[in-house]
Every structure is written in C-alpha cells, then in structure tokens.
Amino acid sequence: MERSPTDYRTGLWVDWCPGCGNYGILAALTQALAELGLDPAKTVIVSGIGCSGKTPHYVRVNGVHTLHGRAIPFATGVKLANPELTVIVEGGDGDLLGIGAGHFVALGRRNVDMTVIMHDNQVYGLTKGQASPTLPYGVQTKGLAKPNIQGMLNPVLLALASGYTFVARALATDVKHLKQLIKQAVKHRGAAFIDVLQPCPTYNNVYTAQFYRKTVYRLDEDPDWDPVVRDPSQEHSKKMAAMAKAHEWEPRIPVGVFYHNPLVPSFEERLQSRLGNYLEEPPARQTIVSGSDGTPVVNTESLRRM
Ligand code: SF4
C-alpha cells in the first residue's frame, strides 16, 4: 500500500519555536516512514523528556512519551517483547547522553535492532538553555551566564566505542539527506544511531543553521570513504577510520555514515540462540498469567531453553 508523509502526521498542533531544527527532523522522519511503507500498527516511536520528546505526539504510529533518560530501556523492552515491531527512539542530547548515558552505552553493547535519532542542539531547550553534554568546553550560548565549564562528550565517538553497528551524523536542515540516513538506519539489523545537528534558535546562538551551512561537509562526496564492513577482518580498520573522522569538528564537520557493520548478530538473534523458539513465540505472543502475588506476568514456560 502506497503511503504519503501526511499519512504519518497526527492533526496535533506542533508547538516547537519558529526556526527550530526539530521541524526538519519531523519532516525527514515522516518521509522516511512513508518511503519505507511501514505499517503504523507495527511501528513504535519512544521518546524521553525535552523538546524532542514531543515527537510521538505528532507522528501517527504507536508512540510512548516516557521518562527523562529512559526512552532506550523502554524501547528495548518493546522490541524484545515483540521483535516484529520497528522501534525508533527520539531523544535530545541531554536526555540520551546526560541522565540516559548508561542506557545509551548498554544499547550499543547489546546491538538491539532499533534506531536512535538524537536531536543534538547542545542545550537543554525545554528548561531554558542550560549546557548539555555535547556543548564544547568554553563555549557560551545565550542561556549561560558564563562559558561552559564542562567538557564536550562526542556522541559519534561514544556510539562507536559502545558497539553501535550503524553510526551516522546528519544536519536537521538537510531533510533529504537525513531522510536517506533514517531509511538506512531503520533497514539496518542492529543498533543504529544518528546524531542530528539540530539548530535551536531560541537558546543556541553559537551553533546556528548558518554556522552549520558553512562548516558541514558530506562524507559520501569523498569517493575514498567506505564505511561498510564487508568482512570481519575489516572491523578494526573501519572502526578506527570512523573514530578518526569522529574527532573532526570545527572548522569542518563531517556528516553521513561513519560506520556500518551488518555482520554483528543482533540481540534478538543472540536470544534466539538460547531460546530456540524466541522469534516465533516472543513474549508478546505468550499468555498472560497471574503471578504468585496476583500481578499479571507473561508465561514464558513455552520458550525452549537451549
Ligand atoms: Fe526548538 Fe530550542 Fe525551541 Fe526547543 S527551545 S523548540 S529546541 S528552538
């Protein structure tokens, strides 16, 4: 069935500030969902808290607006309970890499098949522009009384070190390119991460849309750049090359795919190797029974332990 991006939009009024990069991310996301033809009933968007956390309200698929920093563990539960679902996490840099940093790392180690789209504006926009973990040391945005006293966490480098098997960066204002990357990330079988540089015109007057227009360059325009691991022997060299690229920031910021390794088993495949019928009979297909204290629990007795 052919779908259009508007099929994936709810009628809710979008209340992000004028000029916010979140509009570009929302447009790219709905275009990607439409071009992938994803069934809204089998697609789930999970968000945390922050301006980005409102995304599930605007997209007509299943959506859960969870707690600050907890989108990834919630999404992991959704995916492992029902591996048939396409699961996408939408979160801010403060949400995913501040309070949620431990969960971010754990997802890479597990390689659960889901996509994390990070709205990276370097500030806590919803709470008046405090410095987030991705704002460089010494930079003073307009919400700060003094320059940032903390160091910057590099999200692409952290994702690579944590074990994400698809790692990319995009610019929120380049909707076409971001849409392509979201499609690639969703199709990838494993943990995929996209760091989206997202201008916040209300609180970040340093890393603006104009700044990114001047500094960003596309990795896919370099004919020698090949981030795909095609053989296990390439894993180390490709990851080292991606890590070197991840260190580039001003005056030239790379966007595109840094690393793509389709050879690592997903967490669902690892579970299947221990529970022989996990993929055919996942928890979502099991019966709900009454636990010893009367609370409803999933009966996992029929899962075959290997
Ligand atoms: Fe966007 Fe910043 Fe406004 Fe939040 S505060 S909606 S991130 S412009």
Coordinates of C-alpha atoms and ligand atoms in Angstrom, one line a residue:
M1 CA 0.0 0.0 0.0
E2 CA 1.4 3.4 -1.0
R3 CA 1.6 5.9 1.7
S4 CA 2.5 9.6 1.9
P5 CA 4.3 11.6 4.7
T6 CA 1.0 13.2 5.6
D7 CA -0.5 9.8 6.4
Y8 CA 2.0 9.6 9.2
R9 CA 1.1 13.0 10.8
T10 CA -1.4 13.5 13.5
G11 CA -3.5 16.6 13.5
L12 CA -1.9 17.9 16.6
W13 CA -0.6 21.5 16.6
V14 CA 3.2 21.4 16.7
D15 CA 4.5 23.9 19.3
W16 CA 8.2 24.0 18.7
C17 CA 9.7 27.5 18.3
P18 CA 9.8 29.1 14.8
G19 CA 13.0 28.1 13.0
C20 CA 13.7 25.0 15.3
G21 CA 15.6 22.2 13.7
N22 CA 13.1 19.7 15.1
Y23 CA 10.7 20.6 12.1
G24 CA 13.3 19.2 9.7
I25 CA 13.7 16.0 11.7
L26 CA 9.9 15.5 11.8
A27 CA 9.7 16.1 8.1
A28 CA 12.6 13.6 7.4
L29 CA 11.1 11.1 9.7
T30 CA 7.6 11.0 8.2
Q31 CA 9.1 11.0 4.6
A32 CA 11.3 8.0 5.6
L33 CA 8.3 6.1 7.2
A34 CA 6.3 6.7 4.0
E35 CA 9.0 5.7 1.6
L36 CA 9.7 2.5 3.7
G37 CA 5.9 1.9 3.7
L38 CA 6.0 1.0 7.3
D39 CA 2.8 -0.2 8.8
P40 CA 1.8 2.3 11.6
A41 CA 0.4 -0.6 13.7
K42 CA 3.8 -2.3 13.7
T43 CA 5.9 0.9 14.2
V44 CA 6.7 2.4 17.6
I45 CA 8.3 5.7 18.5
V46 CA 9.6 6.1 22.0
S47 CA 10.8 9.4 23.4
G48 CA 12.1 10.8 26.7
I49 CA 11.8 14.3 28.0
G50 CA 12.7 17.5 26.2
C51 CA 11.6 19.4 23.1
S52 CA 12.3 16.3 21.1
G53 CA 10.2 14.2 23.5
K54 CA 7.0 15.6 21.9
T55 CA 7.7 13.8 18.6
P56 CA 5.5 10.7 19.2
H57 CA 2.5 13.1 19.6
Y58 CA 3.0 14.3 16.0
V59 CA 3.5 11.0 14.2
R60 CA 0.6 8.7 13.5
V61 CA 2.2 5.4 14.6
N62 CA 2.3 3.8 18.1
G63 CA 4.0 6.2 20.4
V64 CA 5.2 6.4 24.0
H65 CA 6.4 9.6 25.7
T66 CA 8.4 8.1 28.6
L67 CA 10.6 9.5 31.5
H68 CA 13.7 11.6 31.3
G69 CA 16.6 9.5 30.0
R70 CA 14.6 6.3 30.0
A71 CA 13.5 6.0 26.3
I72 CA 16.1 3.4 25.4
P73 CA 15.3 0.9 28.2
F74 CA 11.6 1.3 27.4
A75 CA 12.2 0.8 23.7
T76 CA 14.4 -2.2 24.4
G77 CA 11.5 -3.8 26.3
V78 CA 9.1 -3.1 23.5
K79 CA 11.4 -4.6 20.9
L80 CA 12.3 -7.7 22.9
A81 CA 8.7 -8.4 23.8
N82 CA 7.7 -8.1 20.1
P83 CA 10.7 -8.3 17.7
E84 CA 8.3 -7.9 14.7
L85 CA 8.0 -4.2 15.5
T86 CA 10.1 -1.4 14.0
V87 CA 11.2 0.7 17.0
I88 CA 12.6 4.2 16.8
V89 CA 13.9 6.3 19.8
E90 CA 13.7 10.1 19.6
G91 CA 15.7 11.9 22.2
G92 CA 17.7 15.0 22.9
D93 CA 21.4 15.1 23.7
G94 CA 20.7 16.0 27.3
D95 CA 18.2 13.2 27.6
L96 CA 20.2 10.4 25.9
L97 CA 23.8 11.4 26.9
G98 CA 23.2 13.0 30.4
I99 CA 20.8 11.1 32.6
G100 CA 20.4 8.4 29.9
A101 CA 24.1 7.8 29.1
G102 CA 24.3 4.4 30.8
H103 CA 21.4 3.1 28.7
F104 CA 22.9 4.6 25.6
V105 CA 26.1 2.6 26.1
A106 CA 24.1 -0.6 27.0
L107 CA 22.2 -0.5 23.8
G108 CA 25.4 -0.4 21.7
R109 CA 26.8 -3.4 23.7
R110 CA 23.6 -5.4 23.1
N111 CA 23.0 -4.4 19.4
V112 CA 19.2 -4.5 19.8
D113 CA 17.7 -3.9 16.4
M114 CA 16.4 -0.3 16.7
T115 CA 17.2 3.2 15.6
V116 CA 18.1 6.1 17.9
I117 CA 17.7 9.6 16.4
M118 CA 19.3 12.2 18.6
H119 CA 18.2 15.8 18.4
D120 CA 21.6 17.4 19.2
N121 CA 21.2 21.1 19.9
Q122 CA 23.9 21.2 22.7
V123 CA 21.4 22.8 25.2
Y124 CA 18.5 21.8 27.4
G125 CA 16.0 23.8 25.3
L126 CA 12.9 22.8 27.3
T127 CA 14.3 24.2 30.6
K128 CA 15.7 27.5 29.3
G129 CA 19.0 26.6 27.6
Q130 CA 21.5 25.1 30.1
A131 CA 24.6 23.5 28.7
S132 CA 24.0 19.9 27.6
P133 CA 26.7 17.1 27.4
T134 CA 27.5 18.0 23.7
L135 CA 28.3 21.7 24.2
P136 CA 32.1 22.2 23.9
Y137 CA 34.1 23.5 26.9
G138 CA 34.5 27.3 27.0
V139 CA 31.5 28.0 24.7
Q140 CA 28.9 30.5 25.9
T141 CA 25.5 30.2 24.4
K142 CA 22.9 32.9 25.3
G143 CA 21.2 31.0 28.1
L144 CA 24.6 30.7 30.0
A145 CA 25.8 33.4 32.5
K146 CA 29.4 32.2 31.9
P147 CA 31.2 30.0 29.3
N148 CA 30.6 26.2 29.6
I149 CA 32.7 24.8 32.5
Q150 CA 32.3 21.2 31.4
G151 CA 33.9 19.3 28.6
M152 CA 32.1 18.1 25.5
L153 CA 31.0 14.5 25.0
N154 CA 31.5 13.3 21.4
P155 CA 28.3 11.3 20.6
V156 CA 29.6 9.7 17.4
L157 CA 32.8 8.5 19.2
L158 CA 30.7 7.2 22.2
A159 CA 28.4 5.3 19.8
L160 CA 31.4 3.7 18.1
A161 CA 33.1 2.8 21.4
S162 CA 29.8 1.4 22.7
G163 CA 29.3 -1.0 19.8
Y164 CA 26.5 0.5 17.7
T165 CA 26.7 -1.2 14.3
F166 CA 25.3 1.7 12.3
V167 CA 26.6 5.2 13.2
A168 CA 25.8 8.4 11.3
R169 CA 25.5 12.1 11.6
A170 CA 23.1 14.5 9.8
L171 CA 22.0 18.1 9.7
A172 CA 18.4 18.7 10.6
T173 CA 18.0 21.4 7.9
D174 CA 19.1 18.9 5.1
V175 CA 15.8 17.0 5.2
K176 CA 16.6 14.9 2.0
H177 CA 19.9 13.6 3.4
L178 CA 18.5 13.0 6.8
K179 CA 15.6 11.0 5.3
Q180 CA 18.1 8.8 3.4
L181 CA 20.0 8.1 6.6
I182 CA 16.9 7.3 8.6
K183 CA 15.9 4.8 5.9
Q184 CA 19.3 3.2 6.0
A185 CA 19.3 3.1 9.9
V186 CA 15.8 1.5 10.1
K187 CA 16.7 -1.1 7.5
H188 CA 19.9 -2.0 9.3
R189 CA 19.6 -5.1 11.5
G190 CA 21.1 -3.9 14.8
A191 CA 21.6 -0.8 16.9
A192 CA 21.6 2.3 14.7
F193 CA 22.4 5.8 15.9
I194 CA 22.0 9.1 14.0
D195 CA 23.5 12.2 15.7
V196 CA 21.3 15.0 14.2
L197 CA 22.8 18.5 14.5
Q198 CA 19.7 20.5 15.3
P199 CA 19.8 24.3 15.5
C200 CA 17.9 25.7 18.5
P201 CA 17.5 29.4 17.5
T202 CA 15.9 30.2 20.9
Y203 CA 18.9 29.2 23.1
N204 CA 21.9 28.3 21.0
N205 CA 23.2 31.4 19.2
V206 CA 26.6 29.8 18.5
Y207 CA 25.9 26.6 16.6
T208 CA 23.2 28.0 14.3
A209 CA 21.8 26.9 10.9
Q210 CA 24.2 29.5 9.3
F211 CA 27.2 28.1 11.2
Y212 CA 26.4 24.5 10.0
R213 CA 25.8 25.6 6.4
K214 CA 29.4 26.9 6.4
T215 CA 31.1 24.1 8.2
V216 CA 29.4 20.8 7.3
Y217 CA 30.7 18.5 4.5
R218 CA 29.3 15.2 3.2
L219 CA 31.3 12.0 3.7
D220 CA 29.5 10.4 0.7
E221 CA 31.1 13.0 -1.6
D222 CA 34.5 11.6 -0.8
P223 CA 35.0 8.7 -3.3
D224 CA 37.6 7.1 -1.0
W225 CA 35.2 6.9 2.0
D226 CA 33.7 3.5 2.5
P227 CA 32.2 2.9 6.0
V228 CA 30.8 -0.6 5.3
V229 CA 32.3 -3.7 6.9
R230 CA 32.1 -6.5 4.4
D231 CA 34.3 -9.0 6.1
P232 CA 35.2 -9.5 9.8
S233 CA 38.8 -8.7 9.0
Q234 CA 37.8 -5.1 8.2
E235 CA 36.1 -4.4 11.5
H236 CA 39.1 -2.9 13.3
S237 CA 40.4 -0.8 10.5
K238 CA 36.9 0.6 9.5
K239 CA 36.1 1.4 13.2
M240 CA 39.5 3.2 13.6
A241 CA 38.9 5.2 10.4
A242 CA 35.4 6.1 11.7
M243 CA 36.8 7.2 15.1
A244 CA 39.4 9.4 13.4
K245 CA 36.6 11.1 11.4
A246 CA 34.5 11.5 14.5
H247 CA 37.2 13.7 16.0
E248 CA 36.7 16.3 13.2
W249 CA 34.7 19.3 14.4
E250 CA 35.5 22.9 13.6
P251 CA 36.3 24.2 11.1
R252 CA 35.0 21.2 9.1
I253 CA 32.2 18.9 10.4
P254 CA 31.6 15.6 8.6
V255 CA 28.0 14.3 8.1
G256 CA 26.9 10.9 6.6
V257 CA 27.6 7.3 7.6
F258 CA 30.7 6.8 9.7
Y259 CA 30.4 3.1 10.3
H260 CA 28.1 0.3 9.1
N261 CA 28.7 -3.2 10.2
P262 CA 25.9 -5.7 9.3
L263 CA 27.9 -8.7 10.4
V264 CA 27.3 -8.5 14.2
P265 CA 24.4 -10.6 15.5
S266 CA 21.5 -8.6 16.9
F267 CA 20.4 -9.1 20.4
E268 CA 17.3 -10.9 19.2
E269 CA 19.4 -13.3 17.3
R270 CA 21.6 -13.9 20.4
L271 CA 18.4 -14.6 22.3
Q272 CA 17.2 -17.0 19.6
S273 CA 20.4 -19.0 20.0
R274 CA 19.5 -19.6 23.7
L275 CA 15.7 -19.8 23.5
G276 CA 15.1 -21.9 20.4
N277 CA 11.6 -20.6 19.6
Y278 CA 12.0 -16.9 20.8
L279 CA 11.5 -15.3 17.4
E280 CA 8.4 -17.5 16.6
E281 CA 6.9 -17.2 20.1
P282 CA 8.2 -14.0 21.7
P283 CA 6.8 -12.7 25.0
A284 CA 4.1 -10.7 23.1
R285 CA 2.6 -14.0 21.8
Q286 CA 2.7 -15.7 25.2
T287 CA -0.3 -15.8 27.5
I288 CA -0.6 -13.5 30.5
V289 CA -1.0 -15.4 33.8
S290 CA -1.4 -14.5 37.4
G291 CA 1.9 -14.3 39.3
S292 CA 2.4 -15.6 42.8
D293 CA 1.4 -12.2 44.3
G294 CA -1.5 -11.8 41.9
T295 CA 0.1 -9.4 39.5
P296 CA -0.1 -10.3 35.8
V297 CA 3.1 -11.8 34.3
V298 CA 4.0 -13.3 30.9
N299 CA 4.1 -17.0 30.9
T300 CA 7.5 -17.9 29.4
E301 CA 7.3 -21.6 30.1
S302 CA 6.9 -22.4 26.4
L303 CA 10.2 -20.8 25.4
R304 CA 12.6 -23.6 24.7
R305 CA 15.9 -23.0 26.6
M306 CA 18.9 -24.4 24.7
Ligands
SF4_1 FE1 13.5 24.0 19.4 FE2 15.1 25.2 21.1 FE3 12.5 26.0 20.9 FE4 13.2 23.6 22.0 S1 13.7 25.7 22.8 S2 11.5 24.0 20.5 S3 14.9 23.0 20.7 S4 14.1 26.2 19.3

